[in-house]
Amino acid sequence: MSLLEDIETLVRCESPSSDHAAVARSAEVVAALGRRLLGAEPERIVVDGVTHLRWRFGGDPRVLLLGHHDTVWPIGSLATHPFEVIDGVLRGPGCFDMKAGVVMALHAAAAQPDRAGLSILITGDEEVGSPSSRALIEEEAWGCDAVFVLEASADGGALKTRRKGTSLYWIEVEGRAAHAGLEPEKGRNAGVEIAHQILAVSRLGDAERGTTVVPTVVTAGTTMNTVPAAASVSVDVRAWDSAEQERVDAAIRELRPVLDGTRVRIVGGINRAPLEAESSQALFELACTLAKELDLEPLTPAAVGGASDGNFTAGMGTPTLDGLGAVGGGAHADHEHVLTDELPRRTALLTELVKTVLAQGNPGQERVVR
């Protein structure tokens, strides 16, 4: 079967992260595809109800192909966003982020003349922050010469050589309920307190350093005529370097109530370290050399604000190159799509990257023995 047919098979099996049964069904579809292409059954690793798949070939991993088969699209999305290929553009929920990348990884692995030292890890919870797969990812990446992340490319097919680190917080406020009309003075308004906290965290960003601190989901109160006894806000933090992550983390943990009688509780913290340029430089240079040898268009690097599981592997010191998956656009959006002409080219590049590092090691790093 072709790349397009295999991508269609995966896209037609909907797999929203929050639906563990759907993710398990998707894992079986991925396993069947891998079994056909690789002649090997994956290890099914279920953590907190989430199904992850791992193939290992020949001893300790030296090259890790990393991807995920969960998506942000709810069950039923195929009815409104059907799989289709028209004029060289493939569409369907999760095609770009990142079911095409999963297929590319399996095809590149199948093309290896010698798979000894190759590992493939396809997780099922990346879109919700990888809570059940992080330890598994870090375990598999430790000591590898290279991690190749099959997340979709940046604009124009650029490889992702830098990613911001992410921190996730929930600020919870405890107040006291009271009748809003009869005796509001007896209450402690958690809604007003959370407003003070939102203003405080929104001042922690640093535009010059590219640090963003964004309040997102806000909740407060129960009924129209009740002083809110509880409120909360989610906060999304992105930063290019660890020092900025730590600065913001310390500031958020120093938040104190403004209104008498209210309490503030901080939940969460630093989630992913940045993927810094040093982690990807040697692998990017190798990719550029191989692209030239394959007569492909010159590769370009990109720094992006979004994070991936590649942040975990780079954060632990393992050389990591991201964005090797599909070329297209519209991740998480109605116009999500993949450019079909680029699929065989990118798969050929990935195939050569894996073969070269398996044979020669990472040109930019000394070999680490597990």
mmCIF file of C-alpha atoms in Angstrom:
data_model
loop_
_atom_site.group_PDB
_atom_site.id
_atom_site.type_symbol
_atom_site.label_atom_id
_atom_site.label_comp_id
_atom_site.label_asym_id
_atom_site.label_seq_id
_atom_site.Cartn_x
_atom_site.Cartn_y
_atom_site.Cartn_z
ATOM 1 C CA MET A 1 0.000 0.000 0.000
ATOM 2 C CA SER A 2 1.101 3.595 -0.597
ATOM 3 C CA LEU A 3 1.821 6.350 1.883
ATOM 4 C CA LEU A 4 -1.517 7.954 0.988
ATOM 5 C CA GLU A 5 -3.488 4.768 1.581
ATOM 6 C CA ASP A 6 -1.812 4.198 4.935
ATOM 7 C CA ILE A 7 -2.459 7.780 6.017
ATOM 8 C CA GLU A 8 -6.101 7.389 5.045
ATOM 9 C CA THR A 9 -6.349 4.262 7.215
ATOM 10 C CA LEU A 10 -5.029 6.134 10.251
ATOM 11 C CA VAL A 11 -7.067 9.295 9.688
ATOM 12 C CA ARG A 12 -10.284 7.298 9.361
ATOM 13 C CA CYS A 13 -9.740 5.910 12.864
ATOM 14 C CA GLU A 14 -10.589 8.915 15.043
ATOM 15 C CA SER A 15 -8.501 9.207 18.207
ATOM 16 C CA PRO A 16 -9.196 12.199 20.475
ATOM 17 C CA SER A 17 -6.786 12.187 23.410
ATOM 18 C CA SER A 18 -9.505 12.253 26.066
ATOM 19 C CA ASP A 19 -11.264 9.140 24.720
ATOM 20 C CA HIS A 20 -9.067 6.286 25.891
ATOM 21 C CA ALA A 21 -11.145 3.655 24.090
ATOM 22 C CA ALA A 22 -10.757 5.546 20.815
ATOM 23 C CA VAL A 23 -7.016 5.894 21.402
ATOM 24 C CA ALA A 24 -6.809 2.140 22.046
ATOM 25 C CA ARG A 25 -8.605 1.443 18.749
ATOM 26 C CA SER A 26 -6.226 3.798 16.968
ATOM 27 C CA ALA A 27 -3.258 2.035 18.553
ATOM 28 C CA GLU A 28 -4.446 -1.239 17.043
ATOM 29 C CA VAL A 29 -4.651 0.379 13.611
ATOM 30 C CA VAL A 30 -1.101 1.727 13.993
ATOM 31 C CA ALA A 31 0.071 -1.674 15.267
ATOM 32 C CA ALA A 32 -1.419 -3.431 12.244
ATOM 33 C CA LEU A 33 0.285 -0.986 9.907
ATOM 34 C CA GLY A 34 3.615 -1.498 11.647
ATOM 35 C CA ARG A 35 3.171 -5.253 11.625
ATOM 36 C CA ARG A 36 2.667 -5.215 7.852
ATOM 37 C CA LEU A 37 5.552 -2.853 7.121
ATOM 38 C CA LEU A 38 8.057 -4.049 9.716
ATOM 39 C CA GLY A 39 7.121 -7.674 10.185
ATOM 40 C CA ALA A 40 7.130 -7.098 13.944
ATOM 41 C CA GLU A 41 4.540 -6.719 16.655
ATOM 42 C CA PRO A 42 4.861 -3.619 18.847
ATOM 43 C CA GLU A 43 4.904 -3.596 22.606
ATOM 44 C CA ARG A 44 1.640 -2.152 23.881
ATOM 45 C CA ILE A 45 2.251 -0.007 26.937
ATOM 46 C CA VAL A 46 -0.881 1.165 28.748
ATOM 47 C CA VAL A 47 -0.338 3.888 31.356
ATOM 48 C CA ASP A 48 -3.309 5.445 33.158
ATOM 49 C CA GLY A 49 -5.579 3.982 30.493
ATOM 50 C CA VAL A 50 -3.638 5.459 27.554
ATOM 51 C CA THR A 51 -2.198 3.109 24.927
ATOM 52 C CA HIS A 52 1.322 3.718 23.638
ATOM 53 C CA LEU A 53 3.244 1.597 21.111
ATOM 54 C CA ARG A 54 6.935 0.774 20.996
ATOM 55 C CA TRP A 55 9.060 -1.162 18.548
ATOM 56 C CA ARG A 56 12.693 -1.945 19.377
ATOM 57 C CA PHE A 57 15.146 -3.546 17.016
ATOM 58 C CA GLY A 58 18.475 -5.027 18.080
ATOM 59 C CA GLY A 59 19.674 -3.942 21.489
ATOM 60 C CA ASP A 60 19.745 -0.545 23.159
ATOM 61 C CA PRO A 61 18.154 2.268 21.116
ATOM 62 C CA ARG A 62 20.563 4.591 19.326
ATOM 63 C CA VAL A 63 17.993 6.299 17.089
ATOM 64 C CA LEU A 64 14.459 7.046 18.272
ATOM 65 C CA LEU A 65 11.600 7.867 15.911
ATOM 66 C CA LEU A 66 9.071 9.713 18.061
ATOM 67 C CA GLY A 67 5.438 10.489 17.255
ATOM 68 C CA HIS A 68 1.885 10.392 18.593
ATOM 69 C CA HIS A 69 -1.371 8.976 17.279
ATOM 70 C CA ASP A 70 -3.830 10.989 19.378
ATOM 71 C CA THR A 71 -5.456 14.137 17.980
ATOM 72 C CA VAL A 72 -7.435 17.161 19.186
ATOM 73 C CA TRP A 73 -10.401 16.245 16.985
ATOM 74 C CA PRO A 74 -13.514 14.800 18.724
ATOM 75 C CA ILE A 75 -15.326 11.688 17.560
ATOM 76 C CA GLY A 76 -17.589 12.612 14.646
ATOM 77 C CA SER A 77 -15.153 15.067 13.051
ATOM 78 C CA LEU A 78 -14.901 12.902 9.934
ATOM 79 C CA ALA A 79 -18.525 13.797 9.195
ATOM 80 C CA THR A 80 -17.665 17.487 8.937
ATOM 81 C CA HIS A 81 -14.024 17.163 7.855
ATOM 82 C CA PRO A 82 -13.923 14.067 5.657
ATOM 83 C CA PHE A 83 -10.740 12.439 4.443
ATOM 84 C CA GLU A 84 -10.059 13.518 0.877
ATOM 85 C CA VAL A 85 -7.256 14.119 -1.578
ATOM 86 C CA ILE A 86 -7.925 16.809 -4.157
ATOM 87 C CA ASP A 87 -5.349 18.457 -6.433
ATOM 88 C CA GLY A 88 -2.423 17.282 -4.352
ATOM 89 C CA VAL A 89 -3.890 18.355 -1.010
ATOM 90 C CA LEU A 90 -4.812 15.733 1.585
ATOM 91 C CA ARG A 91 -7.332 16.661 4.250
ATOM 92 C CA GLY A 92 -8.842 15.019 7.294
ATOM 93 C CA PRO A 93 -8.828 15.391 11.090
ATOM 94 C CA GLY A 94 -5.344 14.893 12.450
ATOM 95 C CA CYS A 95 -3.709 14.344 9.060
ATOM 96 C CA PHE A 96 -1.095 17.076 9.533
ATOM 97 C CA ASP A 97 -0.793 16.771 13.306
ATOM 98 C CA MET A 98 0.357 14.108 13.045
ATOM 99 C CA LYS A 99 -0.946 10.911 11.503
ATOM 100 C CA ALA A 100 0.985 11.495 8.302
ATOM 101 C CA GLY A 101 4.151 11.661 10.408
ATOM 102 C CA VAL A 102 3.363 8.314 12.042
ATOM 103 C CA VAL A 103 3.043 6.688 8.631
ATOM 104 C CA MET A 104 6.261 8.320 7.451
ATOM 105 C CA ALA A 105 8.126 6.969 10.487
ATOM 106 C CA LEU A 106 6.963 3.424 9.847
ATOM 107 C CA HIS A 107 7.783 3.594 6.129
ATOM 108 C CA ALA A 108 11.250 5.020 6.851
ATOM 109 C CA ALA A 109 11.899 2.263 9.381
ATOM 110 C CA ALA A 110 10.738 -0.373 6.897
ATOM 111 C CA ALA A 111 13.253 0.927 4.344
ATOM 112 C CA GLN A 112 16.274 0.431 6.629
ATOM 113 C CA PRO A 113 18.749 -2.215 5.490
ATOM 114 C CA ASP A 114 19.674 -2.823 9.141
ATOM 115 C CA ARG A 115 17.351 -1.775 11.976
ATOM 116 C CA ALA A 116 19.674 -2.688 14.832
ATOM 117 C CA GLY A 117 19.589 0.161 17.343
ATOM 118 C CA LEU A 118 16.352 1.646 16.027
ATOM 119 C CA SER A 119 13.403 2.356 18.312
ATOM 120 C CA ILE A 120 9.965 3.675 17.388
ATOM 121 C CA LEU A 121 7.698 5.176 20.032
ATOM 122 C CA ILE A 122 4.161 6.268 19.147
ATOM 123 C CA THR A 123 2.362 7.769 22.135
ATOM 124 C CA GLY A 124 -1.314 8.419 22.790
ATOM 125 C CA ASP A 125 -1.491 11.575 24.893
ATOM 126 C CA GLU A 126 0.787 14.225 23.385
ATOM 127 C CA GLU A 127 -2.050 16.648 22.681
ATOM 128 C CA VAL A 128 -2.874 16.868 26.391
ATOM 129 C CA GLY A 129 0.691 17.352 27.594
ATOM 130 C CA SER A 130 1.966 13.727 27.626
ATOM 131 C CA PRO A 131 1.155 13.086 31.312
ATOM 132 C CA SER A 132 1.287 9.288 30.978
ATOM 133 C CA SER A 133 4.033 9.042 28.353
ATOM 134 C CA ARG A 134 6.697 11.489 29.527
ATOM 135 C CA ALA A 135 8.630 8.959 31.597
ATOM 136 C CA LEU A 136 8.440 6.462 28.754
ATOM 137 C CA ILE A 137 9.732 9.039 26.254
ATOM 138 C CA GLU A 138 12.638 10.022 28.463
ATOM 139 C CA GLU A 139 13.520 6.409 29.191
ATOM 140 C CA GLU A 140 13.596 5.576 25.491
ATOM 141 C CA ALA A 141 15.571 8.675 24.486
ATOM 142 C CA TRP A 142 18.259 8.406 27.150
ATOM 143 C CA GLY A 143 21.648 7.684 25.585
ATOM 144 C CA CYS A 144 20.409 7.861 21.995
ATOM 145 C CA ASP A 145 22.542 9.451 19.294
ATOM 146 C CA ALA A 146 19.454 11.113 17.830
ATOM 147 C CA VAL A 147 15.737 11.597 18.307
ATOM 148 C CA PHE A 148 13.807 12.378 15.142
ATOM 149 C CA VAL A 149 10.390 13.871 15.937
ATOM 150 C CA LEU A 150 7.723 13.350 13.292
ATOM 151 C CA GLU A 151 5.673 16.398 14.194
ATOM 152 C CA ALA A 152 4.626 18.362 11.126
ATOM 153 C CA SER A 153 6.979 20.888 9.592
ATOM 154 C CA ALA A 154 6.899 24.621 10.135
ATOM 155 C CA ASP A 155 5.768 26.964 7.355
ATOM 156 C CA GLY A 156 7.185 26.090 3.979
ATOM 157 C CA GLY A 157 8.528 22.752 5.166
ATOM 158 C CA ALA A 158 11.079 24.216 7.591
ATOM 159 C CA LEU A 159 12.494 21.890 10.232
ATOM 160 C CA LYS A 160 11.886 22.882 13.843
ATOM 161 C CA THR A 161 15.288 23.506 15.376
ATOM 162 C CA ARG A 162 14.059 25.548 18.352
ATOM 163 C CA ARG A 163 10.904 25.301 20.424
ATOM 164 C CA LYS A 164 9.800 27.337 23.384
ATOM 165 C CA GLY A 165 9.530 25.637 26.721
ATOM 166 C CA THR A 166 6.093 25.492 28.302
ATOM 167 C CA SER A 167 4.784 25.909 31.823
ATOM 168 C CA LEU A 168 1.180 25.285 32.826
ATOM 169 C CA TYR A 169 -0.507 26.687 35.924
ATOM 170 C CA TRP A 170 -3.893 26.735 37.581
ATOM 171 C CA ILE A 171 -4.440 29.546 40.061
ATOM 172 C CA GLU A 172 -7.273 28.685 42.431
ATOM 173 C CA VAL A 173 -8.944 31.178 44.741
ATOM 174 C CA GLU A 174 -11.023 30.340 47.799
ATOM 175 C CA GLY A 175 -13.454 32.983 49.017
ATOM 176 C CA ARG A 176 -16.724 32.899 50.920
ATOM 177 C CA ALA A 177 -20.251 32.725 49.529
ATOM 178 C CA ALA A 178 -22.969 35.188 50.531
ATOM 179 C CA HIS A 179 -26.234 36.509 49.122
ATOM 180 C CA ALA A 180 -25.286 39.110 46.517
ATOM 181 C CA GLY A 181 -28.351 41.260 47.299
ATOM 182 C CA LEU A 182 -29.021 40.795 50.981
ATOM 183 C CA GLU A 183 -25.558 40.744 52.545
ATOM 184 C CA PRO A 184 -22.721 40.872 49.999
ATOM 185 C CA GLU A 185 -20.439 42.372 52.653
ATOM 186 C CA LYS A 186 -20.412 39.014 54.439
ATOM 187 C CA GLY A 187 -18.891 37.331 51.398
ATOM 188 C CA ARG A 188 -15.325 37.181 50.132
ATOM 189 C CA ASN A 189 -15.544 37.559 46.374
ATOM 190 C CA ALA A 190 -13.316 34.978 44.712
ATOM 191 C CA GLY A 191 -14.228 36.402 41.296
ATOM 192 C CA VAL A 192 -12.773 39.801 42.155
ATOM 193 C CA GLU A 193 -9.697 38.152 43.663
ATOM 194 C CA ILE A 194 -9.083 36.064 40.544
ATOM 195 C CA ALA A 195 -9.273 39.279 38.521
ATOM 196 C CA HIS A 196 -6.430 40.713 40.618
ATOM 197 C CA GLN A 197 -4.430 37.519 40.036
ATOM 198 C CA ILE A 198 -5.052 37.625 36.290
ATOM 199 C CA LEU A 199 -3.729 41.174 36.109
ATOM 200 C CA ALA A 200 -0.693 40.178 38.158
ATOM 201 C CA VAL A 201 0.300 37.209 35.980
ATOM 202 C CA SER A 202 -0.371 39.091 32.746
ATOM 203 C CA ARG A 203 2.417 41.500 33.710
ATOM 204 C CA LEU A 204 5.023 38.715 33.956
ATOM 205 C CA GLY A 205 5.662 38.344 30.236
ATOM 206 C CA ASP A 206 8.707 39.825 28.537
ATOM 207 C CA ALA A 207 8.192 40.730 24.888
ATOM 208 C CA GLU A 208 11.867 41.420 24.273
ATOM 209 C CA ARG A 209 12.833 37.919 25.397
ATOM 210 C CA GLY A 210 9.835 36.314 23.743
ATOM 211 C CA THR A 211 8.315 35.196 27.037
ATOM 212 C CA THR A 212 4.522 35.002 27.028
ATOM 213 C CA VAL A 213 2.330 34.577 30.105
ATOM 214 C CA VAL A 214 -1.279 34.188 29.010
ATOM 215 C CA PRO A 215 -4.332 33.690 31.263
ATOM 216 C CA THR A 216 -6.688 31.377 29.388
ATOM 217 C CA VAL A 217 -9.629 29.523 30.974
ATOM 218 C CA VAL A 218 -11.363 31.502 33.741
ATOM 219 C CA THR A 219 -14.105 30.211 36.052
ATOM 220 C CA ALA A 220 -15.928 31.861 38.937
ATOM 221 C CA GLY A 221 -19.212 31.658 40.796
ATOM 222 C CA THR A 222 -22.294 29.473 40.757
ATOM 223 C CA THR A 223 -25.406 31.636 40.444
ATOM 224 C CA MET A 224 -26.268 35.214 39.516
ATOM 225 C CA ASN A 225 -27.185 36.186 43.063
ATOM 226 C CA THR A 226 -24.324 34.554 44.980
ATOM 227 C CA VAL A 227 -20.950 36.072 45.854
ATOM 228 C CA PRO A 228 -18.458 33.612 44.290
ATOM 229 C CA ALA A 229 -16.848 31.344 46.853
ATOM 230 C CA ALA A 230 -14.369 29.887 44.346
ATOM 231 C CA ALA A 231 -12.625 30.936 41.144
ATOM 232 C CA SER A 232 -9.723 29.800 39.005
ATOM 233 C CA VAL A 233 -7.663 30.717 35.983
ATOM 234 C CA SER A 234 -5.394 28.611 33.775
ATOM 235 C CA VAL A 235 -2.121 30.217 32.731
ATOM 236 C CA ASP A 236 -0.031 29.262 29.690
ATOM 237 C CA VAL A 237 3.653 30.273 29.828
ATOM 238 C CA ARG A 238 6.112 30.020 26.898
ATOM 239 C CA ALA A 239 9.812 30.911 26.981
ATOM 240 C CA TRP A 240 12.873 30.421 24.804
ATOM 241 C CA ASP A 241 15.219 29.594 27.677
ATOM 242 C CA SER A 242 15.099 27.848 31.036
ATOM 243 C CA ALA A 243 16.118 30.948 32.975
ATOM 244 C CA GLU A 244 12.948 32.709 31.852
ATOM 245 C CA GLN A 245 10.827 29.697 32.757
ATOM 246 C CA GLU A 246 12.323 29.700 36.237
ATOM 247 C CA ARG A 247 11.852 33.479 36.653
ATOM 248 C CA VAL A 248 8.165 33.241 35.827
ATOM 249 C CA ASP A 249 7.736 30.111 37.939
ATOM 250 C CA ALA A 250 9.186 31.857 40.993
ATOM 251 C CA ALA A 251 6.997 34.923 40.428
ATOM 252 C CA ILE A 252 3.809 32.905 40.119
ATOM 253 C CA ARG A 253 4.594 30.984 43.288
ATOM 254 C CA GLU A 254 5.026 34.309 45.114
ATOM 255 C CA LEU A 255 1.469 35.442 44.293
ATOM 256 C CA ARG A 256 -0.519 36.431 47.366
ATOM 257 C CA PRO A 257 -4.188 37.400 47.879
ATOM 258 C CA VAL A 258 -5.174 41.044 47.480
ATOM 259 C CA LEU A 259 -8.548 40.831 49.252
ATOM 260 C CA ASP A 260 -8.746 40.035 52.956
ATOM 261 C CA GLY A 261 -10.292 36.670 53.690
ATOM 262 C CA THR A 262 -9.388 35.004 50.399
ATOM 263 C CA ARG A 263 -6.813 32.303 49.768
ATOM 264 C CA VAL A 264 -4.730 31.613 46.678
ATOM 265 C CA ARG A 265 -3.420 28.170 45.686
ATOM 266 C CA ILE A 266 -0.975 27.501 42.835
ATOM 267 C CA VAL A 267 -1.102 24.185 40.971
ATOM 268 C CA GLY A 268 1.206 23.110 38.126
ATOM 269 C CA GLY A 269 4.611 24.294 37.042
ATOM 270 C CA ILE A 270 7.238 23.874 34.335
ATOM 271 C CA ASN A 271 6.047 21.225 31.896
ATOM 272 C CA ARG A 272 8.581 21.134 29.068
ATOM 273 C CA ALA A 273 12.069 22.608 28.881
ATOM 274 C CA PRO A 274 12.933 24.545 25.715
ATOM 275 C CA LEU A 275 14.314 22.742 22.687
ATOM 276 C CA GLU A 276 17.350 24.936 22.189
ATOM 277 C CA ALA A 277 19.323 25.333 18.964
ATOM 278 C CA GLU A 278 22.334 23.459 20.343
ATOM 279 C CA SER A 279 20.237 20.302 20.630
ATOM 280 C CA SER A 280 19.414 20.229 16.937
ATOM 281 C CA GLN A 281 22.354 21.941 15.219
ATOM 282 C CA ALA A 282 24.423 18.902 14.219
ATOM 283 C CA LEU A 283 21.380 16.901 13.129
ATOM 284 C CA PHE A 284 20.045 19.836 11.115
ATOM 285 C CA GLU A 285 23.382 20.207 9.340
ATOM 286 C CA LEU A 286 23.337 16.484 8.548
ATOM 287 C CA ALA A 287 19.780 16.795 7.210
ATOM 288 C CA CYS A 288 20.873 19.671 4.955
ATOM 289 C CA THR A 289 23.729 17.585 3.560
ATOM 290 C CA LEU A 290 21.458 14.608 2.907
ATOM 291 C CA ALA A 291 18.778 16.788 1.328
ATOM 292 C CA LYS A 292 21.348 18.093 -1.129
ATOM 293 C CA GLU A 293 22.473 14.555 -1.948
ATOM 294 C CA LEU A 294 18.843 13.556 -2.533
ATOM 295 C CA ASP A 295 18.364 16.578 -4.822
ATOM 296 C CA LEU A 296 15.704 18.034 -2.534
ATOM 297 C CA GLU A 297 15.010 21.702 -1.983
ATOM 298 C CA PRO A 298 17.363 23.328 0.553
ATOM 299 C CA LEU A 299 16.151 22.979 4.119
ATOM 300 C CA THR A 300 15.474 25.916 6.396
ATOM 301 C CA PRO A 301 15.344 26.047 10.204
ATOM 302 C CA ALA A 302 12.457 27.460 12.224
ATOM 303 C CA ALA A 303 11.936 28.535 15.819
ATOM 304 C CA VAL A 304 8.356 27.988 16.979
ATOM 305 C CA GLY A 305 6.352 28.804 20.071
ATOM 306 C CA GLY A 306 4.568 25.478 20.300
ATOM 307 C CA ALA A 307 6.083 22.591 22.250
ATOM 308 C CA SER A 308 6.252 18.880 21.475
ATOM 309 C CA ASP A 309 7.592 15.691 23.005
ATOM 310 C CA GLY A 310 10.901 16.719 21.444
ATOM 311 C CA ASN A 311 11.192 19.270 24.257
ATOM 312 C CA PHE A 312 11.424 16.382 26.715
ATOM 313 C CA THR A 313 14.201 14.624 24.821
ATOM 314 C CA ALA A 314 16.178 17.816 24.173
ATOM 315 C CA GLY A 315 15.706 18.875 27.786
ATOM 316 C CA MET A 316 17.487 15.720 28.975
ATOM 317 C CA GLY A 317 20.439 16.367 26.654
ATOM 318 C CA THR A 318 19.618 14.027 23.779
ATOM 319 C CA PRO A 319 20.209 15.508 20.300
ATOM 320 C CA THR A 320 16.774 16.150 18.811
ATOM 321 C CA LEU A 321 15.525 17.290 15.417
ATOM 322 C CA ASP A 322 11.833 18.134 15.125
ATOM 323 C CA GLY A 323 9.367 18.941 12.349
ATOM 324 C CA LEU A 324 10.391 16.042 10.098
ATOM 325 C CA GLY A 325 6.794 15.078 9.388
ATOM 326 C CA ALA A 326 4.294 16.324 6.855
ATOM 327 C CA VAL A 327 4.487 19.569 4.924
ATOM 328 C CA GLY A 328 1.199 21.470 4.891
ATOM 329 C CA GLY A 329 -0.589 23.516 7.512
ATOM 330 C CA GLY A 330 -3.654 24.161 9.627
ATOM 331 C CA ALA A 331 -2.866 22.051 12.685
ATOM 332 C CA HIS A 332 -5.942 21.884 14.964
ATOM 333 C CA ALA A 333 -7.895 24.038 12.479
ATOM 334 C CA ASP A 334 -10.601 23.566 9.848
ATOM 335 C CA HIS A 335 -8.059 23.964 7.049
ATOM 336 C CA GLU A 336 -5.680 21.247 8.302
ATOM 337 C CA HIS A 337 -3.983 19.715 5.275
ATOM 338 C CA VAL A 338 -0.953 17.881 3.891
ATOM 339 C CA LEU A 339 0.800 18.472 0.566
ATOM 340 C CA THR A 340 0.982 15.019 -0.992
ATOM 341 C CA ASP A 341 3.937 15.727 -3.315
ATOM 342 C CA GLU A 342 6.143 16.324 -0.296
ATOM 343 C CA LEU A 343 5.355 13.026 1.438
ATOM 344 C CA PRO A 344 7.781 10.784 -0.510
ATOM 345 C CA ARG A 345 10.505 13.434 -0.414
ATOM 346 C CA ARG A 346 10.321 13.908 3.332
ATOM 347 C CA THR A 347 10.128 10.165 3.897
ATOM 348 C CA ALA A 348 13.253 9.700 1.770
ATOM 349 C CA LEU A 349 15.060 12.327 3.850
ATOM 350 C CA LEU A 350 13.994 10.649 7.093
ATOM 351 C CA THR A 351 15.083 7.260 5.754
ATOM 352 C CA GLU A 352 18.567 8.557 5.016
ATOM 353 C CA LEU A 353 18.845 10.359 8.350
ATOM 354 C CA VAL A 354 18.057 7.179 10.250
ATOM 355 C CA LYS A 355 20.385 5.061 8.113
ATOM 356 C CA THR A 356 23.258 7.530 8.457
ATOM 357 C CA VAL A 357 23.037 7.933 12.225
ATOM 358 C CA LEU A 358 22.602 4.202 12.789
ATOM 359 C CA ALA A 359 25.724 3.579 10.741
ATOM 360 C CA GLN A 360 27.896 6.495 11.818
ATOM 361 C CA GLY A 361 26.422 7.940 15.008
ATOM 362 C CA ASN A 362 25.602 11.602 15.578
ATOM 363 C CA PRO A 363 28.371 13.751 14.094
ATOM 364 C CA GLY A 364 27.922 16.304 16.849
ATOM 365 C CA GLN A 365 27.973 14.106 19.947
ATOM 366 C CA GLU A 366 30.100 11.548 21.685
ATOM 367 C CA ARG A 367 28.483 8.151 22.043
ATOM 368 C CA VAL A 368 26.755 7.634 25.393
ATOM 369 C CA VAL A 369 26.725 4.092 26.740
ATOM 370 C CA ARG A 370 23.606 3.057 28.622
#
